[in-house]
Structures are given as C-alpha cells and as structure tokens.
Amino acid sequence: MLRQLRTAVRTGIVTEACAPVGEVQRIGERLASEIVRLFGRSLAIRQVDAGSCNGCELEITGLTGPHYDLERFGLHFVASPRHADCLLVTGPVTRNMAEALRRTWEATPDPKLVVAVGDCGLDGGLFRGSYAVVGGVADVVPVDAVIPGCPPPPAALLAGLLEALGRLPR
Amino acid sequence: MIATLALAVVQIAIVAFGAPLLVGTLRTLKARLVGRQGPSPWQPYADVRKLLAKEVVVSTTTSWVFRATPYALVATLLTAALIVPVMTVRPPLAFAGNIILLVYLFMLGTFFLALAGLDAGSAFGGMGSSREVAVAALAEPTVVVAVFALALRAESIDLGRIVERFAGEPWLAANPAHLLAFAALFIVMLAETGRLPVDNPATHLELTMIHEAMVLEYSGRYLALVEWASAMKLFVFMTLLANLFVPWGLAEPTGPIPVLVGALALAAKLAVLTAAVALLETAVAKLRLFRVPELLAGSFALAFLSLMAIFVVR
Amino acid sequence: MTRLGYGVVALMGAAAVGLGGYGMTGGGAALRLPSLLPLGGLELTLDPLGGLFLALIGCAAIPASIYAFGDAAGARRGRFAYAVFVTSMCVVPVAANTMTFLIAWELMSLASYFLVLHDRQSKGSVNAAWIYAVMTHAGLACLLAGMLLLGADVGSPRFADWRAAAPTLTPTTRDAAFLLLALGFAGKAGVVPLHVWLPLAHPAAPSHVSALMSGVMIKLGVYGLLRVSLDWLGIGPSWWGAALLIAGAASSLIGVLYALVEHDLKRLLAFHSIENIGIILLGIGSAALYRVAGLDALAALGLIAALYHTVNHAMFKALLFLGAGAVVHATGTRNMEAMGGLIKRMPWTAVCFLVGSAAIAALPPLNGFVSEWLTFLALFQNMRLEAVGQNLVFTLGIASLALTGGLAMACFVKAFGITFLALPRSDAAARAHEASRPVRVAMLTLVTACVVLGVGPTLVVPTLESVASAVLGTAPEAISGDWLTVRVSGQFASVSTAAIAVVLAGSFCAPLVALRLVGASRRTRAYETWGCGRIVQTPRMEYTATAFASPFKRVFDFFYRPTKRLDIEFHPESRFFVERIEYENPTRSIFEDWLYRPALRLLHGGARAAGALQSGSANQYLAYILAALLLMLVLA
C-alpha cells in the first residue's frame, strides 16, 4: 500500500488536455436540442460491439486510462443499457448482431443518443457490401453522431464525443 | 420537542445530501491515486439530476416488489440515519433502538433489494441476490460481537451512551480491544457497502458483481434512488465507525453552535476514513468470491479477540 | 358436514383464548375429578403460564380451522383426529398431575400421527409417520420415567406437590429427573439432535395440521421445558441453563443451515421451526442461568423474550404454513424449483407470505424483530455474571443468534423469491389460481396478529411480565416503558417499533413526494428483461433455488458434506455435442450419518445378539425358568 502511495505521489496526474477540435459527423437535429443540455454534465455510455474487429474497442479502452480519462468530463461507461444514456456502437452491424443491437437500443431508456464509431459504423467500412453485414449502424437504429476513423484514436473519440455533446468551444 | 424535530431534519439533510459528496470524493481520490484527473467530487449530484429526467423502463417479468424496492431502501436508510449519532451524542431516534435495530434495518433493505434482483427473472439478478445475502448474513455476527465488546466497556448497548461514555472518559477508549473492534467493523463496512476487496463498485463484468448485479434492471428515477441509497449506506456506516471510535466533537447540548462543531468534526473524520478507503481500494485487488467468507471469518475472529481482550481486562 | 367439524374446533379455539386470557391475567381455576383416571384422577389447574399456552393454542387453532373450511380436498378426512388433536393440546397446559398430563400428551401424539398419515398411498408419508411415532414414543418413555421417578420421590403425582417439595429433593434425583424430562420434552420440541422427525412429519401432514404442529405442538415441548427448568424442580444447578443455551444455539444454527439448502417448501418451513425453537431455548437458558446467580430481573427478561418468541413464532409460522398450503394446493407440487411467478396469479397469498417471511427474518417493525431484540438484550447483559465460563457460553449464544438472523433472511429471500417472483417454471405454476376466501381470511388474520405484535409490544409485554413473575415466583421490574417505548433494565436499552414503523412509512412516502416536487420524469415503458440482447427469454434462464443456495453450500461444506453427481449424455455420433446434462448436489445429514445410523446399527446388533436367547429349544427355556425361580428365591 505504501508503494502504491509512493508511486502515485511520484508520478502525479498524467491526464492530457483534450484536443480542441473533433471530427464528428452529426446526423439529425436532436443533438442541438435539450438532450445536450440534459447530458452536459453526466453521460452514461454503453458500448455495443455489433460485430467489430475489436480495433475500435481497444481504442475505446484507452479512454478510461489516465492519459485520456473521460471521467473528468462526467462521462462514464456502464454495464447495462438500462443505466445508459448513450450507446457507443462499433462494428459494421453483422446480420447476427442486428437483432441484438436493436434490443439493446429498445432496452435503453429515453432520452438517448447513439454514436457510431469508426468507418464500419458509418457505412460498413472495410466490410461494406459483404453478405454477412447489414451496413452502417444507421440501418438498424437511429444514429445521432458518427466518429469516423479506422480505428479512431482515443483523442479523436474523446473530442468527438465532447463535440457531439456541445462541450467543446467551437 | 421542536428542537428534536429540527435536529432530526438537520441530521437527515446532512446524511441525505452529504452522501453523494462522500461517494464523489471517494471516486476522485481513487482517480488521483492512479494518476488520473478523475471526476469532480460533485459528479454524483449531476448523475442523479440527469437520471431524474430519464424515463423508466420496467421489465414485464417484474411485479410491484421491483417498483417498491427503491423507496423501501431509501426508507430504511433515512430511518437508520436518525438512529446513528451523526453530530450529536443523542440522535433523535435514540429511544427507538440500538445497534441491533440498525443491523436489522440494513437487512430489511438488503431483503427487498435481493427480492428485486430475483424479480426480473434474469440470471444476473439472481446471482447478485444470492451473493449479496450470503455476504450480509456472514457479516452480521461480526457487527454484533464487536459492538457488544464496546458495550461491555461502556456498560450500555445504547449507541448514544457508548459515545457519551467514551467521549467523557478517553482512557477507556485507549486499549487494544478497541483497535481490534475497529478493524473488524472496518472490514464489515467494506463488505456491506460493496467496496473492494469484497465487491468492485466500478466493474462491468457481471460475473464479478454483487451489488451491481441486483440493480442492472433499474433505470431513471428508480436507479437514482437506489444509487442514492447505496451512497447513504456508505455514509451511515462510516459515520457509525467514526463516531463510535473517535467520539470527540459530538454535540452534547443541542444548540446551533455545538451542532455546527459536530458537523465539522464529522466532516474531518469522514475525510480521513474516505482517504483510507480510497487508498485501500487502490492497493488491493478484488477477492475471489469464495475467498470472501474467509475474510469475513477473519473479521469475526478479530471481533471475538476484542471481546476476549475486554473480558481479560475486567 | 366438513365445515361443522371445523367450526366446532374454531369455537373451541375461541373458548381456549378466552380461558387462557383469564388465566394469564391472574385468575386461577381448578377442576378435580378423582375417580375418572387412575393414579390421582383427572386434575386441571389454570395458572398464568398454562393460560398463556392455552390462549396460544386457541389463537392458532382458529385460523387453522378457517383454512380447513376453504381447503376442501385436504380437509375431508381427518376431522375427528383433528378435533382430538386440538382438544388434547388444550388439556396439556392445564394438566395438574402426571396421569392427566401423559394421557393428554399421548392423545395429542396419536392424533397427530393419524393426521401425518393423511396420505396413506405415499411411501414418504408412511415413513414419516413411522419415524414420528417412534421418536414421540421414545420421548414419552423418557417423560414417563422422569415423572414416575419424581412422583415416587416426592410421594405424589401432583405438580403442585412437586413444586412445594422441590427444595427437599436430592441433587441426584433432581438431575436425573431434569435429564429425563428435558430429553422427552426436547424431543417433542424438535431440539437438535432429536429433531429428525420434524422435517419428515410436518410436510407430510395437510397444511392446517402442519401449521398447528409447527406453531403449537412443538411449543408444548417448550412448555414442558419451561416447567422442568424453572418450575417443578425449583432452582437447579447452572449446568441446566448452560445446556439449554448450548442446545438452543446449536438448534438455531443447524435448523437454518439445513433450511437453506432445502427446496421442498414445507420442509424448509419445518427446519425453520427447529431454528426458532433454538432461539426460544436461548431465552430459557439465559433465564435459568440468571436465576441461579440471583439476578431475577434478568431472568424475567430472558423468560419474557422466550415467551414472546413462542407467541410470535406460532403466529408467523402458522401464517407461512397456511400460505405454503395455498401455494401447494394451487400448483400441485411442494418443490420450489417448479414454482415462480405466483405473485401475479395469487397476489393476496403473496402479500401474506411476504409479511410472514419478513416476520420470521426478524425484520423491523414486525413481531419477529421484537422478540429477537429482547433475546439479544437478555444475552447481552451477561456481563453481570462473574463466571467467565458462563460469559463464554453467552457469547456463543450471541454470535449464533446473529448468524442465524442473517441466514434466516437469506433463506426467506430464496423461499419467497423463487416461489413467487419472476416467471413460472412449470405449467402448473403458470395455471395457478388464487386461494379461496376462507384461506385468505385465515392468512389475513395472522398477518394482522403479526403486525400488531410487532408494532405494539408495549401492549403485550406487561402481560408477559406478569406471567414471568408468576413462574419465577418473584416480581422484578425487568421491562418498563410507556405506550411508545419498551425499556429494558432501566437505562440499558430501549426500542420503539411503533416509532420505527411511523418513520419508515414517512420515509417511504418522502421520496415519492420529493420526486413529484422536483419534477422528475414520470414516464414508464414496459419492455423485456435485459438479457444481453438474446432473442428468447424463457423460465429456464432464471436463477434456481439450488443455484441460490450454492454459496452457502460452499461456505458450510464441512457441515453439509455435499456429494456431486454429474451425468453427461453425448450425442451418439460425436463427443462434441452434448445432449443432456444432469447435475445433482445433495447434502448429507451429519446427524443421520453419525448419530442415528450408528445407534440403529448398535440396536440391531444388540437385538440380534439377544435373539440368541430364543433358540427354540424347550430344554433351554426350562433352564431359564429354573434360573429365574432360583434368583427370585435368593433375592426374596
């Protein structure tokens, strides 16, 4: 325990400042409305893997670490969609995961956001047109924002999320 | 009469509104200890406010037990808040019960929460319920024996009188039996409030959940109430620990100045306890579920030793 | 015609309540018919303790009989046995001499034997009735021996004479009488290790009979223990109290541990009866120990705690058995693993069973909490005793009571949760119907009793205190207080369940009001349970009772010694496809393995050896007759 304390004191806070600009594509009008006001200080995110290659998941995992630390903005990940405000969907929505994704979306209480991550989330990305893939996330559930990239690095993810919520000064 | 009522209101307000701050501070401290900036200590208030604006999704499998449980939980904790000495030596409901009542009030809350976990008909909820009642049942003897040890010393089982006795005669409190009892109750606090090493409050893996698994189905205002009740449980337990073992600063005559002093003293004691819990949570890993009974047996052994120490000293 | 029989019993119960109440408040009465029975005749005396138990029998008989109105199938046969059962139980607490007592006792046992044998087709029932008959008659033998010993020593079969002659008994006689009588009564009460008949007999009987057996009949064993340890034999040595305390601690823990892994609903309730008898014994043992040390106020406290728990247990156990009866009737099975979702189909039964579960789990502000609180307080004050050995015994009692309370709560989460909540696990449960009106009335009466006994201890405690004073022969002020609070031993501790109930109710409504004021969203949407997005939700995915109990099985495996059996059937074509998995994890009873089976083996071995005497040879028998004659000539 003392070693823990010593390391903490010596290393200090390593969190980096968030990038001022995010590349996010907004879809639809909902983001500009009261939903942003509601989720401005606290957003619970449920990550849904709709058939991704896990590249985006690895980047998302980085968000909870000390360098990117999404908790300082009031965002945090939750285990159950009942607790969630935002579904962070990765992957090109394979046919086998389409129904599961839809049920997850139904299980989430309103008001809610859906943010699609990566080029796969946008329109199927690398796997577009495959027999096993439905298409982008927007083909299954209504999407509010997309953060493109393959995979988008954690800084882009964070900036994209914050910009989608209107928390970054433009 | 008016003074007691005013005191009750103030006491409930401190517990109810201070609890989210306690949990928020704990989270911030844990984050800073691992080099993260972490959320602000006021984050839980923002979370609750947001949850109150969300709709509630209720499973068709559940019954009225599921919908009544959040309110029942809050009811038991608000009642418990009036039995524990928070800022004054004699809490408002001191005449209504003692440590036994407190322990069984917590069990009432656990009873309903466990039923709500089973009500949804999912395997996660049932698993959480089963584990939670196992931990609660195994932690109970330790609390009773540890407080009995203290009661032997103070010659009363009433919480207010124990505090009064130790505050008035500090040399009574300076013996190894107290340290052992404190250690035993500290471990029980970690177990009952779902902290590491018994349960990880921040986990996302259902197979490692105990408390979280029971609340997976709650949303909106129900989730806000359940989370708030859980924060209040931590607050009440820490207050009990702080005021039983470090009883100085508590107001004896209940005027506004002594009560303020009592509240500030409580804040200081809670800050120290929170830092200790944060440090412990950062340093240890979660115990395998089937090792938890060993930990609780160890805490019982500590409580028993403290009792033996008191018997020997007499 | 069925209803008439049960109506008569209900009326008899009401009369018993009236008479018992009269007796409790100090009104004495006596009845003597010397020529009716041999050895002293029929003699009945009403004193406060007897009055309490008489009133208790009546209070339990009324709802049980009302239940029988509504349970047409189960109650058609056995009306006569039921009437004899209740009548003989009413005679036991007022019996004033050996013959009256033992005849009433035996009638009670025989009547209940026939009631347990209700379903003659089932092998389990026949086995249960057989074991019950054997154990109850073994107990009767002990009682007979003890009472005759005492009667011979004192010179009279009347209990009043025993009480008067108690100080003149030799320690050997007193100890021997205590041992024999306590064994007999403990067997009837279901104290460990004489409890094996209880979990077999109580589930086999119809539910209203189980309610009475569990609620009242085993209390008559407690009545006997009270008489023996505190009344007939005067103030005994301290090992009596210690033995009772340790037996109580062991019974309570063992009862609840076996209940945790039980999935037959009525057997689970039967094991809980063993647990609660243990808690009552904790009170009695502490009363006996305090009395030896001269601390009469604390002895009265222990006795009051035991009596209160006796009353409470009768009420909530009867309630639980009646509820279980309704459930078993509606679903056709006693197995919890086949139930579920009954709260939607049987809402009234569910609420009554929930109140019963909360009461037996000692949750405030119901009655179980008050009596367990009093028991804790009686145990806590052992600091006034000087002997460290006794302090240790009390500490053991405190720790076991605390653990029992927690485990009982866990067990009833399982019992209520698996039976009533979530989805039905079988077709029978899915088609269950609500209980009939008489059954509901019976259950609601008991619910009211539980709530009143819980929220209004200040009404009950003064009566119990006067009963305790009458038993102990002194009038100490153990419990004081006003209309709101019960105060124990002066300033030592106090409780006010009425205040707690009010504060709980207020705090329940406060968030409702607060949320309304704050303007929280009131929208609700119904959807399926979160199942990680899977397509199908069936009852197979719910938690089972076996799974719920498995953490306990692991923690206490040194006690349960579970065996595991796993059968996996593979597809004939390939070992990689599993067709069926059968998993069994039964627990073994240490009492059966280590106590009863060796004892029975010994008995059989002895009988076989003695069988050598029956050689069939006439010459040998003639030799026996000669030897016996010579022996008698020598002894005469």
Coordinates of N, CA, C and O in Angstrom, one line a residue, chain C residues 206-270:
Chain C
P206 N -51.4 -32.4 6.2 CA -52.1 -31.3 5.5 C -51.7 -30.0 6.1 O -51.4 -29.9 7.3
S207 N -51.8 -28.9 5.4 CA -51.2 -27.7 5.8 C -51.8 -27.1 7.1 O -51.1 -26.5 7.9
H208 N -53.1 -27.2 7.3 CA -53.6 -26.6 8.6 C -53.1 -27.4 9.7 O -52.8 -26.9 10.8
V209 N -52.9 -28.7 9.6 CA -52.3 -29.5 10.6 C -50.8 -29.2 10.8 O -50.4 -29.1 12.0
S210 N -50.1 -29.0 9.7 CA -48.7 -28.6 9.8 C -48.6 -27.3 10.6 O -47.7 -27.1 11.4
A211 N -49.5 -26.4 10.3 CA -49.5 -25.1 10.9 C -49.6 -25.3 12.4 O -48.9 -24.7 13.2
L212 N -50.6 -26.2 12.8 CA -50.7 -26.4 14.3 C -49.6 -27.2 14.9 O -49.1 -26.9 16.0
M213 N -49.1 -28.1 14.1 CA -48.0 -28.9 14.7 C -46.7 -28.0 14.9 O -46.1 -28.0 15.9
S214 N -46.4 -27.2 13.9 CA -45.3 -26.4 14.0 C -45.5 -25.2 14.8 O -44.6 -24.7 15.5
G215 N -46.7 -24.7 14.8 CA -46.9 -23.5 15.6 C -47.2 -23.7 17.1 O -46.8 -22.9 17.9
V216 N -47.9 -24.8 17.4 CA -48.3 -25.0 18.7 C -47.8 -26.3 19.4 O -47.4 -26.3 20.5
M217 N -47.8 -27.4 18.6 CA -47.5 -28.7 19.3 C -46.1 -28.7 19.8 O -45.8 -29.1 20.9
I218 N -45.1 -28.2 18.9 CA -43.8 -28.2 19.5 C -43.6 -27.2 20.6 O -42.7 -27.3 21.4
K219 N -44.5 -26.2 20.6 CA -44.4 -25.2 21.8 C -44.8 -25.9 23.1 O -44.4 -25.4 24.1
L220 N -45.6 -27.0 23.0 CA -45.9 -27.7 24.2 C -44.6 -28.4 24.7 O -44.5 -28.6 25.9
G221 N -43.7 -28.8 23.8 CA -42.4 -29.2 24.3 C -41.7 -28.1 25.0 O -41.1 -28.3 26.1
V222 N -41.8 -26.9 24.5 CA -41.2 -25.7 25.2 C -41.8 -25.5 26.5 O -41.2 -25.2 27.5
Y223 N -43.2 -25.7 26.5 CA -43.9 -25.5 27.8 C -43.4 -26.5 28.8 O -43.1 -26.1 30.0
G224 N -43.1 -27.7 28.4 CA -42.6 -28.7 29.3 C -41.2 -28.3 29.8 O -40.9 -28.4 31.0
L225 N -40.4 -27.8 28.9 CA -39.0 -27.4 29.3 C -39.1 -26.3 30.2 O -38.3 -26.2 31.2
L226 N -40.0 -25.4 30.0 CA -40.1 -24.2 31.0 C -40.5 -24.7 32.4 O -39.9 -24.3 33.4
R227 N -41.5 -25.7 32.4 CA -41.9 -26.2 33.7 C -40.8 -26.9 34.4 O -40.5 -26.7 35.6
V228 N -40.0 -27.7 33.6 CA -39.0 -28.5 34.2 C -37.8 -27.6 34.7 O -37.3 -27.8 35.8
S229 N -37.4 -26.7 33.9 CA -36.2 -25.9 34.3 C -36.5 -24.8 35.2 O -35.6 -24.4 35.9
L230 N -37.7 -24.3 35.3 CA -37.9 -23.1 36.1 C -39.0 -23.3 37.2 O -39.1 -22.5 38.1
D231 N -39.8 -24.4 37.1 CA -40.9 -24.5 38.0 C -40.9 -25.7 38.9 O -40.7 -25.6 40.1
W232 N -41.1 -26.9 38.3 CA -41.3 -28.1 39.1 C -40.1 -28.5 40.0 O -40.2 -29.0 41.1
L233 N -38.9 -28.2 39.5 CA -37.7 -28.7 40.2 C -37.0 -27.5 40.9 O -35.9 -27.7 41.4
G234 N -37.7 -26.4 41.1 CA -37.0 -25.3 41.8 C -35.8 -24.8 41.0 O -35.8 -24.8 39.8
I235 N -34.9 -24.2 41.8 CA -33.7 -23.6 41.2 C -32.6 -24.6 41.1 O -32.1 -25.1 42.1
G236 N -32.3 -25.0 39.9 CA -31.3 -26.1 39.7 C -29.9 -25.6 39.6 O -29.7 -24.4 39.6
P237 N -29.0 -26.5 39.3 CA -27.6 -26.1 39.1 C -27.4 -25.3 37.8 O -28.3 -25.4 36.9
S238 N -26.3 -24.7 37.6 CA -26.1 -23.8 36.5 C -25.9 -24.6 35.2 O -26.1 -24.1 34.1
W239 N -25.6 -25.9 35.3 CA -25.3 -26.6 34.0 C -26.6 -26.8 33.3 O -26.6 -27.0 32.1
W240 N -27.8 -26.8 34.0 CA -29.0 -26.9 33.2 C -29.2 -25.7 32.2 O -29.5 -25.9 31.1
G241 N -29.0 -24.5 32.8 CA -29.1 -23.3 31.9 C -28.1 -23.4 30.8 O -28.4 -23.0 29.6
A242 N -26.9 -23.7 31.1 CA -25.8 -23.8 30.1 C -26.2 -24.8 29.0 O -26.0 -24.5 27.8
A243 N -26.7 -26.0 29.4 CA -27.1 -27.0 28.5 C -28.2 -26.5 27.6 O -28.1 -26.7 26.3
L244 N -29.2 -25.8 28.2 CA -30.3 -25.3 27.3 C -29.8 -24.2 26.4 O -30.1 -24.2 25.2
L245 N -28.9 -23.4 26.8 CA -28.3 -22.3 26.0 C -27.6 -22.9 24.8 O -27.7 -22.6 23.6
I246 N -26.7 -23.9 25.1 CA -25.9 -24.5 24.0 C -26.8 -25.3 23.1 O -26.6 -25.2 21.8
A247 N -27.8 -26.0 23.6 CA -28.7 -26.7 22.7 C -29.5 -25.7 21.9 O -29.7 -26.0 20.7
G248 N -29.8 -24.6 22.4 CA -30.5 -23.5 21.7 C -29.7 -23.0 20.5 O -30.1 -22.8 19.4
A249 N -28.4 -22.7 20.9 CA -27.5 -22.1 19.9 C -27.3 -23.1 18.7 O -27.4 -22.8 17.5
A250 N -27.1 -24.4 19.1 CA -26.9 -25.4 18.1 C -28.1 -25.6 17.2 O -28.1 -25.7 16.0
S251 N -29.3 -25.7 17.9 CA -30.5 -25.9 17.1 C -30.8 -24.8 16.2 O -31.2 -25.0 15.0
S252 N -30.6 -23.5 16.6 CA -30.9 -22.4 15.7 C -30.0 -22.5 14.5 O -30.5 -22.3 13.4
L253 N -28.7 -22.7 14.7 CA -27.8 -22.7 13.6 C -28.1 -23.9 12.7 O -28.1 -23.7 11.4
I254 N -28.2 -25.1 13.3 CA -28.4 -26.2 12.4 C -29.7 -26.2 11.7 O -29.8 -26.5 10.5
G255 N -30.7 -25.7 12.4 CA -32.0 -25.6 11.7 C -32.0 -24.7 10.5 O -32.4 -25.1 9.4
V256 N -31.4 -23.6 10.6 CA -31.3 -22.6 9.5 C -30.4 -23.1 8.4 O -30.6 -22.9 7.2
L257 N -29.3 -23.8 8.8 CA -28.4 -24.3 7.8 C -29.0 -25.3 6.9 O -28.9 -25.4 5.7
Y258 N -29.8 -26.2 7.5 CA -30.5 -27.2 6.7 C -31.6 -26.6 5.9 O -31.9 -27.0 4.8
A259 N -32.3 -25.6 6.4 CA -33.3 -24.9 5.7 C -32.8 -24.3 4.4 O -33.5 -24.2 3.4
L260 N -31.6 -23.7 4.5 CA -31.0 -23.0 3.3 C -30.9 -23.9 2.1 O -31.0 -23.4 1.0
V261 N -30.6 -25.2 2.3 CA -30.4 -26.0 1.1 C -31.6 -26.8 0.7 O -31.6 -27.7 -0.1
E262 N -32.8 -26.5 1.4 CA -34.0 -27.3 1.2 C -34.8 -26.7 0.1 O -35.0 -25.4 0.1
H263 N -35.3 -27.5 -0.8 CA -36.2 -26.9 -1.9 C -37.6 -27.3 -1.8 O -38.4 -26.9 -2.6
D264 N -37.9 -28.2 -0.9 CA -39.3 -28.5 -0.6 C -39.8 -27.4 0.3 O -39.3 -27.2 1.4
L265 N -40.9 -26.7 -0.1 CA -41.3 -25.5 0.6 C -41.7 -25.8 2.0 O -41.3 -25.1 3.0
K266 N -42.4 -26.9 2.3 CA -42.9 -27.2 3.6 C -41.7 -27.7 4.5 O -41.7 -27.5 5.7
R267 N -40.8 -28.5 3.9 CA -39.7 -28.9 4.7 C -38.8 -27.8 5.1 O -38.3 -27.7 6.2
L268 N -38.7 -26.8 4.2 CA -37.9 -25.6 4.6 C -38.5 -24.9 5.8 O -37.9 -24.6 6.8
L269 N -39.9 -24.8 5.8 CA -40.5 -24.2 7.0 C -40.4 -25.1 8.2 O -40.2 -24.5 9.3
A270 N -40.4 -26.4 8.1 CA -40.2 -27.3 9.2 C -38.8 -27.0 9.8 O -38.6 -26.9 11.0

